[in-house]
CSV table of N, CA and C in Angstrom, one decimal:
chain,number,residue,atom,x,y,z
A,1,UNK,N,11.3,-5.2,-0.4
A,1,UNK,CA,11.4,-6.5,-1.0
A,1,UNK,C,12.8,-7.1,-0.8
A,2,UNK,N,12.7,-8.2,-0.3
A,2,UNK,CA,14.4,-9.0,-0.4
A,2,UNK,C,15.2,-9.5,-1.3
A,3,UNK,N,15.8,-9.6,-1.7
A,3,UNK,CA,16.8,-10.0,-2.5
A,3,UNK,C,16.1,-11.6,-3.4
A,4,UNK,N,16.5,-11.5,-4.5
A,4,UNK,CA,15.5,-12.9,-5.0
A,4,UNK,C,16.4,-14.3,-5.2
A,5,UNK,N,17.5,-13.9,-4.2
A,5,UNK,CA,18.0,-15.3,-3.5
A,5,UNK,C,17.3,-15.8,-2.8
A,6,UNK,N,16.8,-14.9,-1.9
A,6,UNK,CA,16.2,-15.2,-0.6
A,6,UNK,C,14.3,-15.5,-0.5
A,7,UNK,N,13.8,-15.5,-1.8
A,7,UNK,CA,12.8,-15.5,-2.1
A,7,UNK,C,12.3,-17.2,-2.1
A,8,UNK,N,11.9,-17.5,-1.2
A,8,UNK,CA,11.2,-19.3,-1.5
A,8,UNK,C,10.0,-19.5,-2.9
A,9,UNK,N,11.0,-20.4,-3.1
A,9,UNK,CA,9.8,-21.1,-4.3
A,9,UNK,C,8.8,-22.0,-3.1
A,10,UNK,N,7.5,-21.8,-3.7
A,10,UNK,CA,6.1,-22.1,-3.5
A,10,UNK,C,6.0,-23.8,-3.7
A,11,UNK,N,5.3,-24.3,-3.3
A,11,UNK,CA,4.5,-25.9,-3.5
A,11,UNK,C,4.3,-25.8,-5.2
A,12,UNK,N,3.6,-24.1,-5.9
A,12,UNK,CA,3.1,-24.2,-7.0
A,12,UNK,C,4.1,-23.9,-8.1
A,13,UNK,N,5.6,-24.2,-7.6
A,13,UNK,CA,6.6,-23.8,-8.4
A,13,UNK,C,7.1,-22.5,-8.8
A,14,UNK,N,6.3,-21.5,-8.1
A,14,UNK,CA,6.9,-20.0,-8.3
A,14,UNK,C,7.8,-19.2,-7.3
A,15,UNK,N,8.5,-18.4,-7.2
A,15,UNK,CA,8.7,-17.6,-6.2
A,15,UNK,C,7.9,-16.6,-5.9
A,16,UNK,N,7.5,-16.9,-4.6
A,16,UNK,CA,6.8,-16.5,-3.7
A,16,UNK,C,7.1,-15.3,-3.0
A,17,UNK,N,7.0,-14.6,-4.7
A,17,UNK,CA,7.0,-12.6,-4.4
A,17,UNK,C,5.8,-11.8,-3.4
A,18,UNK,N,4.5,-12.8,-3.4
A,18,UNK,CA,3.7,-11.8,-3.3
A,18,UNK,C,3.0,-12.4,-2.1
A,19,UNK,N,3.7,-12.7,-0.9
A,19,UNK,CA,3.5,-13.0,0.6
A,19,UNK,C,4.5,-12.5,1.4
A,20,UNK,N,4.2,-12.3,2.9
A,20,UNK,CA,4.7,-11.1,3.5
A,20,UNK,C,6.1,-11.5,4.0
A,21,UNK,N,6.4,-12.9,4.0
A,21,UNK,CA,7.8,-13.2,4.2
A,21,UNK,C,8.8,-12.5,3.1
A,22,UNK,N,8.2,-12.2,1.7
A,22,UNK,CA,9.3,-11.5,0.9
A,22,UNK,C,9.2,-10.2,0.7
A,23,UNK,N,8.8,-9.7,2.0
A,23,UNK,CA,9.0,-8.2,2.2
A,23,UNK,C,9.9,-7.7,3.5
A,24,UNK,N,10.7,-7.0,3.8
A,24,UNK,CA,11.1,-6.2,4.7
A,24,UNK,C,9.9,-5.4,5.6
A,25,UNK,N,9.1,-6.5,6.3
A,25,UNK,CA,7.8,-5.6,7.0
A,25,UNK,C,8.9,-4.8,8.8
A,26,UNK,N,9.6,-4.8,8.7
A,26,UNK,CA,10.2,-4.9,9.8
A,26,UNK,C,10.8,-3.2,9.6
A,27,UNK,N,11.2,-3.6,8.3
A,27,UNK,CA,11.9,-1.9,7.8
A,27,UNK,C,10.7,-0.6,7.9
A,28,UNK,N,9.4,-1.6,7.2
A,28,UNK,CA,8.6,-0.5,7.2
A,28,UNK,C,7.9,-0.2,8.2
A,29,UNK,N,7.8,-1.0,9.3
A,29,UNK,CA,7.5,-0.3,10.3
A,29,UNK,C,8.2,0.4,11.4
A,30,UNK,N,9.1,0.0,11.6
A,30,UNK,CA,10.5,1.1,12.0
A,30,UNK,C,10.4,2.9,11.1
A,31,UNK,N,9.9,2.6,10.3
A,31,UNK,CA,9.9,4.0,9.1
A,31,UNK,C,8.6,4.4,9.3
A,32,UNK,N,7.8,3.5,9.4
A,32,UNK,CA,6.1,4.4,9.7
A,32,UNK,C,6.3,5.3,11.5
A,33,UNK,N,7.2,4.0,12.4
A,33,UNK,CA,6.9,4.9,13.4
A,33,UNK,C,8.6,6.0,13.5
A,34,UNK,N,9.3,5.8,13.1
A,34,UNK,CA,10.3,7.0,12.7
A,34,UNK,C,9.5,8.4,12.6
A,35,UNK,N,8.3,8.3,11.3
A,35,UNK,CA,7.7,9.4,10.5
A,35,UNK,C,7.2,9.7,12.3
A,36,UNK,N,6.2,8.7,12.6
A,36,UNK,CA,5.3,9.4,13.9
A,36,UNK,C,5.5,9.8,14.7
A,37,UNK,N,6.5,9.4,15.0
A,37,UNK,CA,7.3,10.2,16.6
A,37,UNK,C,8.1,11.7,15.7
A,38,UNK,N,8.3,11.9,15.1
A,38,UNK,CA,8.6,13.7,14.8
A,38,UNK,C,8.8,13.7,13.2
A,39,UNK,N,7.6,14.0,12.6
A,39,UNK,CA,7.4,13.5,11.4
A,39,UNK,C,8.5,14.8,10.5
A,40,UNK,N,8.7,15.9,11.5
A,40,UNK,CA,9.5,17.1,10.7
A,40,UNK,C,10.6,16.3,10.7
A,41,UNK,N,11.6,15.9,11.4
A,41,UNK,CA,13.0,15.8,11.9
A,41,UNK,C,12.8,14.5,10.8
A,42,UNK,N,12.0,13.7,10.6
A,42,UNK,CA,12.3,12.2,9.9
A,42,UNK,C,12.5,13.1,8.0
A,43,UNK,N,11.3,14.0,7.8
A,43,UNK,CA,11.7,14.6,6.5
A,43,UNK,C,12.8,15.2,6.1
A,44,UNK,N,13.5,15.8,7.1
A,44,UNK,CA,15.2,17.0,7.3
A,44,UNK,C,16.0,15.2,7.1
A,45,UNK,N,15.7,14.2,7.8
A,45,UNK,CA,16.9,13.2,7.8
A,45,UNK,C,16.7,12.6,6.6
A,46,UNK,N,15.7,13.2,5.6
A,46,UNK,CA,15.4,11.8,4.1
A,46,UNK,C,15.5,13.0,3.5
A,47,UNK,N,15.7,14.1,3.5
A,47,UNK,CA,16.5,15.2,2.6
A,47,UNK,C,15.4,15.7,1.9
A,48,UNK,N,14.2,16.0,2.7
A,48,UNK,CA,13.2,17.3,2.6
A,48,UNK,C,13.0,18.4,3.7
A,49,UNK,N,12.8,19.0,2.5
A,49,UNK,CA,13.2,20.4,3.0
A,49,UNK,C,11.8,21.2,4.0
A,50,UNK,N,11.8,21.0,5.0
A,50,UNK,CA,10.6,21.6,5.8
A,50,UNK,C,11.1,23.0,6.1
A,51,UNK,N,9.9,23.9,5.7
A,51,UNK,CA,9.8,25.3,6.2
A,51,UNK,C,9.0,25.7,6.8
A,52,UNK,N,8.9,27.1,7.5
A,52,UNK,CA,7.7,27.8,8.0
A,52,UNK,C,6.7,27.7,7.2
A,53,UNK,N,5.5,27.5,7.9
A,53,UNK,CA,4.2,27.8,7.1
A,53,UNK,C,3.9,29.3,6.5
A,54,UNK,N,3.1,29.6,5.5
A,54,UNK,CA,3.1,30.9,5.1
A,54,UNK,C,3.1,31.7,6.3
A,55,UNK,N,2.1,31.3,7.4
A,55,UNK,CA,1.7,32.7,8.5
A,55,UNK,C,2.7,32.3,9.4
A,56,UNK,N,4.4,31.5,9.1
A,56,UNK,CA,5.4,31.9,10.2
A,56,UNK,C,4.9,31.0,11.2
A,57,UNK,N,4.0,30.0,11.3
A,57,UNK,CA,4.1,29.3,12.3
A,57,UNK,C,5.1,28.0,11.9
A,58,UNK,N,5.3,27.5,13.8
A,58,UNK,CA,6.5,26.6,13.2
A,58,UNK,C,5.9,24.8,13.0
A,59,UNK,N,6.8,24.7,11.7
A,59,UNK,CA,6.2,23.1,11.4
A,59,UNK,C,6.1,22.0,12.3
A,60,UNK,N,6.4,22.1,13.2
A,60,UNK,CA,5.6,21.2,14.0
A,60,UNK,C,4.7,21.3,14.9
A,61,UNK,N,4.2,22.3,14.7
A,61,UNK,CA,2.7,22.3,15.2
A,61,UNK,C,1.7,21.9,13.9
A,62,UNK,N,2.4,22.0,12.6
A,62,UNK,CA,1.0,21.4,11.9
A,62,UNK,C,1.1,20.3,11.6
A,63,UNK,N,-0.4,19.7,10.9
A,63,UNK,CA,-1.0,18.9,10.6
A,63,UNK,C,-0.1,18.3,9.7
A,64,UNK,N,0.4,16.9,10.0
A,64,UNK,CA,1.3,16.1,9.1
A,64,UNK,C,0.9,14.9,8.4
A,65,UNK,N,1.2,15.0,7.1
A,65,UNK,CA,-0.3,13.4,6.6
A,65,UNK,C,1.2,12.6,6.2
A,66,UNK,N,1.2,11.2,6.5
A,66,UNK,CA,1.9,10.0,5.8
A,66,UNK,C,1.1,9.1,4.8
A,67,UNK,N,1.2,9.1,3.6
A,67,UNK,CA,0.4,8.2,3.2
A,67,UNK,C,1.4,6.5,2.8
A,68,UNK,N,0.6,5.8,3.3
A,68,UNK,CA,1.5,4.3,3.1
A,68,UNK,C,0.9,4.0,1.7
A,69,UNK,N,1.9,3.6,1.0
A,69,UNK,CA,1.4,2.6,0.0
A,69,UNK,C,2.1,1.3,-0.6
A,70,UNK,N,1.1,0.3,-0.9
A,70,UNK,CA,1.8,-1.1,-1.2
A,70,UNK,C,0.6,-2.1,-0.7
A,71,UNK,N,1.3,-3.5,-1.3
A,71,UNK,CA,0.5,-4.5,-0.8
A,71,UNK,C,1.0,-4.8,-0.2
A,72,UNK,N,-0.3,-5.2,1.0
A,72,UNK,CA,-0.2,-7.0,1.9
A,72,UNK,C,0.0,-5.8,3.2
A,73,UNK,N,-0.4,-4.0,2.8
A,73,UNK,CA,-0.3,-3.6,4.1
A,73,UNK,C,-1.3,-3.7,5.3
A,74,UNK,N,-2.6,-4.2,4.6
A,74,UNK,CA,-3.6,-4.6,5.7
A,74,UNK,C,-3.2,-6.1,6.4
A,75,UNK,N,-2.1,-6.8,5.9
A,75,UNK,CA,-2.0,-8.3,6.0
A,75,UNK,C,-1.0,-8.2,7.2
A,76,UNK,N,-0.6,-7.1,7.6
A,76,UNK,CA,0.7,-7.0,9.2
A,76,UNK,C,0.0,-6.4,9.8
A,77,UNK,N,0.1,-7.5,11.0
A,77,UNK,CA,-0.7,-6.8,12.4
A,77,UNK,C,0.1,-5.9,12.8
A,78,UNK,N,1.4,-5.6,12.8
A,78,UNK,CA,2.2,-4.4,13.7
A,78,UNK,C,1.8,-3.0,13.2
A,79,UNK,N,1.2,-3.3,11.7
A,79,UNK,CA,1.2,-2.0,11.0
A,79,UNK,C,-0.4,-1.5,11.3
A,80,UNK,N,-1.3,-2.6,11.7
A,80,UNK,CA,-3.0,-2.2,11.6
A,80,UNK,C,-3.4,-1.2,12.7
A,81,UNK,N,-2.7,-1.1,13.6
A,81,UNK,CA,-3.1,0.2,14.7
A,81,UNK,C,-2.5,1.6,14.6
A,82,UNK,N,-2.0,1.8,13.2
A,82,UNK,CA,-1.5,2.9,12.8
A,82,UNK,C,-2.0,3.4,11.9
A,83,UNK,N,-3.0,2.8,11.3
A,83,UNK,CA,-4.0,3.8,10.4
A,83,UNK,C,-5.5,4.7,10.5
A,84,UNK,N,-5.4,5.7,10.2
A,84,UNK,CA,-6.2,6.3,10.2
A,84,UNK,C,-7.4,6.7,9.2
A,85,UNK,N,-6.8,6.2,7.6
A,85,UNK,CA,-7.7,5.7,6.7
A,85,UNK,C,-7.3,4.4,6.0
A,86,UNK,N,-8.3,3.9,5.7
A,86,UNK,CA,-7.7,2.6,4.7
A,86,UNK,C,-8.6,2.7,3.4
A,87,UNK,N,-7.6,2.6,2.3
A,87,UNK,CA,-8.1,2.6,1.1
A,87,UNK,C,-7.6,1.3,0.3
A,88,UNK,N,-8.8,0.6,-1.0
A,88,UNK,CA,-7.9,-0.4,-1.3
A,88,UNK,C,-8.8,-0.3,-2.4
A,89,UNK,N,-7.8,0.2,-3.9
A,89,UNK,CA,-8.3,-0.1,-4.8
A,89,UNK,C,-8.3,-1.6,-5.8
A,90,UNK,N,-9.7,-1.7,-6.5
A,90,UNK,CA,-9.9,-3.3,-6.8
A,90,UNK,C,-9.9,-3.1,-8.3
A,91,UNK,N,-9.6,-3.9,-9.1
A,91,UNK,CA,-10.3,-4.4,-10.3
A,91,UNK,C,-10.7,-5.9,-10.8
A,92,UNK,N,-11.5,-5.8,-11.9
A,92,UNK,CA,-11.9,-7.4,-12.1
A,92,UNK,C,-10.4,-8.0,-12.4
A,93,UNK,N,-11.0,-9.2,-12.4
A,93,UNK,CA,-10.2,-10.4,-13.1
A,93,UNK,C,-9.3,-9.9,-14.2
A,94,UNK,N,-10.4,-9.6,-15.6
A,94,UNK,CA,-9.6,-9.3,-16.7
A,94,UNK,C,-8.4,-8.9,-16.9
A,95,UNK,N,-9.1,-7.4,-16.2
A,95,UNK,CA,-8.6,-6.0,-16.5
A,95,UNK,C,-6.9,-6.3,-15.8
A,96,UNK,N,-7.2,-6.8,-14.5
A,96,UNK,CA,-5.9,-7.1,-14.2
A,96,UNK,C,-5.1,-8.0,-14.8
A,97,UNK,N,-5.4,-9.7,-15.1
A,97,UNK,CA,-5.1,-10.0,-15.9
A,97,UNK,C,-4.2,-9.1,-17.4
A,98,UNK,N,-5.0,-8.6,-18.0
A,98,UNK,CA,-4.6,-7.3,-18.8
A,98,UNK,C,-3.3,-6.6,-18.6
A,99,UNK,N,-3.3,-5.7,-17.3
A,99,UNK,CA,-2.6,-4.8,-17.0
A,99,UNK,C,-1.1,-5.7,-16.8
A,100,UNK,N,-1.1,-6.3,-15.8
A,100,UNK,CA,0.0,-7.4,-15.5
A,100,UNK,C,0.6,-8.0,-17.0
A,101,UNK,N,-0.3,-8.0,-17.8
A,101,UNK,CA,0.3,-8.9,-18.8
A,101,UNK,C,1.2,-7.8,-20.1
A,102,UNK,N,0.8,-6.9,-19.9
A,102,UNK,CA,1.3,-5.5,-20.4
A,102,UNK,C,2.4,-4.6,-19.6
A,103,UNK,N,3.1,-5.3,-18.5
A,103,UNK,CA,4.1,-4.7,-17.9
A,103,UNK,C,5.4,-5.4,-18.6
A,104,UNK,N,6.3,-4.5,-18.3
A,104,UNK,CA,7.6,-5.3,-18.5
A,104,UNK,C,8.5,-5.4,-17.2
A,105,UNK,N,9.0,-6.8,-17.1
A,105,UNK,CA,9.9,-7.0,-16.0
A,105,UNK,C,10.9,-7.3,-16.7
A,106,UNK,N,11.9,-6.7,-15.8
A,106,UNK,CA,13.5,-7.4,-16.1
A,106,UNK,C,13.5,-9.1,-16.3
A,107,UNK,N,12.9,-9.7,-15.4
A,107,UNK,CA,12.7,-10.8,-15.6
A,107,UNK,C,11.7,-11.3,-15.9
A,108,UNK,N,10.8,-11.2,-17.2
A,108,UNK,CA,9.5,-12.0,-17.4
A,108,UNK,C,8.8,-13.0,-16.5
A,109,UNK,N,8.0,-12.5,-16.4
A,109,UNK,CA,6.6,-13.6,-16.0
A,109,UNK,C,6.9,-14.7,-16.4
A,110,UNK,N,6.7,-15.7,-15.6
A,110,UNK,CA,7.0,-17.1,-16.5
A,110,UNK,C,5.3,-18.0,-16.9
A,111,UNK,N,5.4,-18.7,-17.6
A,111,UNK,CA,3.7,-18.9,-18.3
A,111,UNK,C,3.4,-19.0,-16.9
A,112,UNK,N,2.0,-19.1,-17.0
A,112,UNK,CA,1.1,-19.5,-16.0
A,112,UNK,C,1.1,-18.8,-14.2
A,113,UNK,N,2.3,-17.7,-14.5
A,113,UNK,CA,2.2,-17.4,-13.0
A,113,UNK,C,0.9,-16.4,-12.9
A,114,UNK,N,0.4,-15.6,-13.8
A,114,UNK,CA,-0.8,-15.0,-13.5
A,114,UNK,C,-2.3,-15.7,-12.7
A,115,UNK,N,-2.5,-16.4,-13.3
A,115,UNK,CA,-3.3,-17.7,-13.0
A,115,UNK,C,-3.0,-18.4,-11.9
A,116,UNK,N,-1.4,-19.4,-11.9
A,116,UNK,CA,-1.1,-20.2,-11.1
A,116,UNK,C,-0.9,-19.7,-9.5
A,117,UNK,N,-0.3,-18.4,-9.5
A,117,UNK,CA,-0.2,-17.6,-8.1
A,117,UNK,C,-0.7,-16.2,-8.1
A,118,UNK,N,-0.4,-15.5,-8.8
A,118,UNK,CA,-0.8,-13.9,-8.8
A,118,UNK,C,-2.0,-13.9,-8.4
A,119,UNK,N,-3.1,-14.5,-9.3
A,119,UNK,CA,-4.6,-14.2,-9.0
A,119,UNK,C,-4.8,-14.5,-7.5
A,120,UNK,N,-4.6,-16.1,-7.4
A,120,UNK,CA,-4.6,-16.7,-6.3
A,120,UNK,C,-4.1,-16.2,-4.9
A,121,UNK,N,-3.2,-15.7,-5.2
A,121,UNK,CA,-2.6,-14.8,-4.2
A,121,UNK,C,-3.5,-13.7,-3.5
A,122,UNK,N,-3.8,-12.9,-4.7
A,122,UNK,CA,-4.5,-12.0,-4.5
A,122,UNK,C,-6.1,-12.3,-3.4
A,123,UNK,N,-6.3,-13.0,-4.5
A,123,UNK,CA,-7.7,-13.5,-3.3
A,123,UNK,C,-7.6,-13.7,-2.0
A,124,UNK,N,-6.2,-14.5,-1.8
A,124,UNK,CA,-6.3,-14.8,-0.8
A,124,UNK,C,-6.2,-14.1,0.7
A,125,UNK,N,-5.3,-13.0,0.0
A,125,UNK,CA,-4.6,-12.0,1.1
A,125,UNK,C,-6.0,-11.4,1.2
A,126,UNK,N,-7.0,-10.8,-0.2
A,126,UNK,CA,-7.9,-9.7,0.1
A,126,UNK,C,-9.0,-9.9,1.3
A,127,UNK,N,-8.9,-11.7,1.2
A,127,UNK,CA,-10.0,-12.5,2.4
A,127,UNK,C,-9.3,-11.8,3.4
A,128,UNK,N,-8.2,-12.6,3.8
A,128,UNK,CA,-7.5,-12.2,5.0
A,128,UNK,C,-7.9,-10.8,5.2
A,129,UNK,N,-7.1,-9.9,4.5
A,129,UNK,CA,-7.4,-8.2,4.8
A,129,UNK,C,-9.0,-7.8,5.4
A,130,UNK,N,-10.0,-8.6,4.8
A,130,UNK,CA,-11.0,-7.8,4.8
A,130,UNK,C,-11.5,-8.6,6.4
A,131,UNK,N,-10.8,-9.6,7.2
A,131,UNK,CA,-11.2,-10.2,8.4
A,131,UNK,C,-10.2,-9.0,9.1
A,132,UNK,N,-9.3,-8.0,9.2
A,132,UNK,CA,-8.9,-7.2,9.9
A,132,UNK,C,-9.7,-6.4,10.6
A,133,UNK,N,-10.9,-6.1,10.4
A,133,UNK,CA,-12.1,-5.0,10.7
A,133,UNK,C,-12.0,-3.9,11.0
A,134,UNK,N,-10.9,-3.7,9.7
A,134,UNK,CA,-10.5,-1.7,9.4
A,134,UNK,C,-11.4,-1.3,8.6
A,135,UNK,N,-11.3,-0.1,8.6
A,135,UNK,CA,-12.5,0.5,7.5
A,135,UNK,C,-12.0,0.7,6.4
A,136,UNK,N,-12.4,0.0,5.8
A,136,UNK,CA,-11.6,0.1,4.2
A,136,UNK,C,-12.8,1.3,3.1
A,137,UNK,N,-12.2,2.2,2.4
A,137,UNK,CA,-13.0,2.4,1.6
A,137,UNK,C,-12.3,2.0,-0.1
A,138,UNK,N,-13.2,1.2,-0.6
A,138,UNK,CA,-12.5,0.5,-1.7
A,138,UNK,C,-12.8,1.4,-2.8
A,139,UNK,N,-11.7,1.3,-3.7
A,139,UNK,CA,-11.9,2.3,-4.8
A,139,UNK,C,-11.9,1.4,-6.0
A,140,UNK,N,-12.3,1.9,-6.9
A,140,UNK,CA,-12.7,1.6,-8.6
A,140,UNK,C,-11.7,1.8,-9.3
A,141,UNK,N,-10.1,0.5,-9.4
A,141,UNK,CA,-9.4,0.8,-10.2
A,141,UNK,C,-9.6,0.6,-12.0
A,142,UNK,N,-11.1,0.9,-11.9
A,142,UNK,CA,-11.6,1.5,-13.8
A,142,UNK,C,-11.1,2.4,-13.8
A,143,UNK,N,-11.7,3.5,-12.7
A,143,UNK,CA,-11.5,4.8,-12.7
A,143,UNK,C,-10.0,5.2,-13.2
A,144,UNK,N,-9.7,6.3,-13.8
A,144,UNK,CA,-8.9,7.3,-13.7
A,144,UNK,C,-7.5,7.4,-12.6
A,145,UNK,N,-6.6,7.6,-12.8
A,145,UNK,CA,-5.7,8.0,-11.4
A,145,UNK,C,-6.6,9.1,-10.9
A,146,UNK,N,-6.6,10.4,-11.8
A,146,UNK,CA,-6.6,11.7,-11.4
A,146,UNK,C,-8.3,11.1,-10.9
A,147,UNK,N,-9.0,10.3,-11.0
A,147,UNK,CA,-10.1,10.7,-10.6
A,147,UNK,C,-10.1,9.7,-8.8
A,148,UNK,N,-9.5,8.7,-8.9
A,148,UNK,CA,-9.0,7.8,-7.3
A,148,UNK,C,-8.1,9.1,-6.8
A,149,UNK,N,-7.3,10.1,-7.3
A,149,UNK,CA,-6.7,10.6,-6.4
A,149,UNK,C,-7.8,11.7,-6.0
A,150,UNK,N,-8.3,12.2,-6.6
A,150,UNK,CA,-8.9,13.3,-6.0
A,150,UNK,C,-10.1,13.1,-5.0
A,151,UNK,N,-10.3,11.8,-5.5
A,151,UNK,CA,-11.3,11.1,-4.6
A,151,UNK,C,-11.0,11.0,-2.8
A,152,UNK,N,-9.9,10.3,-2.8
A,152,UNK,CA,-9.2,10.0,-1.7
A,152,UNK,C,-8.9,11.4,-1.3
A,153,UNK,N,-8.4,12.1,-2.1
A,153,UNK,CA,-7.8,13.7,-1.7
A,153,UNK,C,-8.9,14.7,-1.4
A,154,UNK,N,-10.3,14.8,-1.6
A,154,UNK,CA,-11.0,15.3,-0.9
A,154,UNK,C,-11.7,14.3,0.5
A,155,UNK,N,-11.4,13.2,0.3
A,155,UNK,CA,-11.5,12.6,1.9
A,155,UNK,C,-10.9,13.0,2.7
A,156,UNK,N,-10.0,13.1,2.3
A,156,UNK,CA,-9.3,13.5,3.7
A,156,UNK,C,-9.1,14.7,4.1
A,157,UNK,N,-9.4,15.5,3.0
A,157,UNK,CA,-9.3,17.1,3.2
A,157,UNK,C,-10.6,17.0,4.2
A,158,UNK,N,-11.9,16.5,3.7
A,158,UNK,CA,-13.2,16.1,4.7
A,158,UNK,C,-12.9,15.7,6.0
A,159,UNK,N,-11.9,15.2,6.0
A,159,UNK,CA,-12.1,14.7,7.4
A,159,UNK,C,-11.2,16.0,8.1
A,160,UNK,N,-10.0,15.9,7.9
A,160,UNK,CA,-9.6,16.9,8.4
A,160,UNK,C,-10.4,18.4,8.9
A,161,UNK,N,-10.9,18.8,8.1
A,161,UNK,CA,-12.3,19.7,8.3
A,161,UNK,C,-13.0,19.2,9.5
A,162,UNK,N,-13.7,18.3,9.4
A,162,UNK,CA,-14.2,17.6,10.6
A,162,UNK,C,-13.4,17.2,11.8
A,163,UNK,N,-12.3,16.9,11.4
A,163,UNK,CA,-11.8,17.0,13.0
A,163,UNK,C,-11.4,18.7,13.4
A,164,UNK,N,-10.7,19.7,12.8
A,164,UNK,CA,-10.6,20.7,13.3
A,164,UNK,C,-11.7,21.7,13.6
């Protein structure tokens, strides 16, 4: 995210948090392909601790998972040839409505940004995303965390299975 100097106010009067000019997409893909090219050596430089596997084999021969997360990641082309799953949890109108309206920011919401841009926003990017022709599998943000993580977390355990 940039500095909220540097954030443009919109036509609709808001700052225009939630379009991809007010992200550092440039940082995060420099760091997705950092991770890819030697995903051991990127975790020893961010100050995790990689060891041998239990049976003594050495960590870079195994199976390394990066999970991305955030919005507007389906919305960068430089980022869409680097995924290997795409997940994108949804909720109604309300509920988000709801949730949003139940957060605290250092700087409050100001009236009408829910409605005026947030929602709006949201639609708009999710059109865009869903003209990318990645495979998205969309999850049920009614659901549970523990029940979207485990969901996703036995996909991929599935797949993995199937590829080895």
């Amino acid at each position: 995210m940039l500095p909220q100097d540097q954030i443009e106010v919109g036509d609709d009067g808001f700052r225009q948090w939630d379009v991809i000019t007010a992200l550092d997409m440039d940082a995060m893909v420099n760091t997705v392909k950092g991770w890819m090219e030697n995903p051991v050596k990127f975790a020893r430089s961010h100050g995790v601790t990689v060891s041998a596997t239990p049976d003594g084999s050495d960590p870079q021969s195994d199976i390394h998972i990066l999970i991305v997360e955030g919005f507007l990641l389906y919305n960068y082309k430089p980022l869409l040839e680097v995924y290997n799953k795409c997940y994108y949890v949804t909720i109604p109108y309300e509920e988000c409505k709801m949730r949003r309206s139940m957060r605290t920011y250092t700087v409050p919401d100001p009236a009408g940004l829910f409605d005026g841009h947030v929602w709006p926003m949201y639609l708009k990017h999710r059109k865009e995303m869903s003209e990318t022709n990645l495979d998205f599998q969309y999850l049920d943000g009614m659901k549970s965390k523990e029940e979207i993580y485990n969901h996703v977390y036995e996909d991929i355990q599935n797949t993995l299975v199937n590829v080895l």
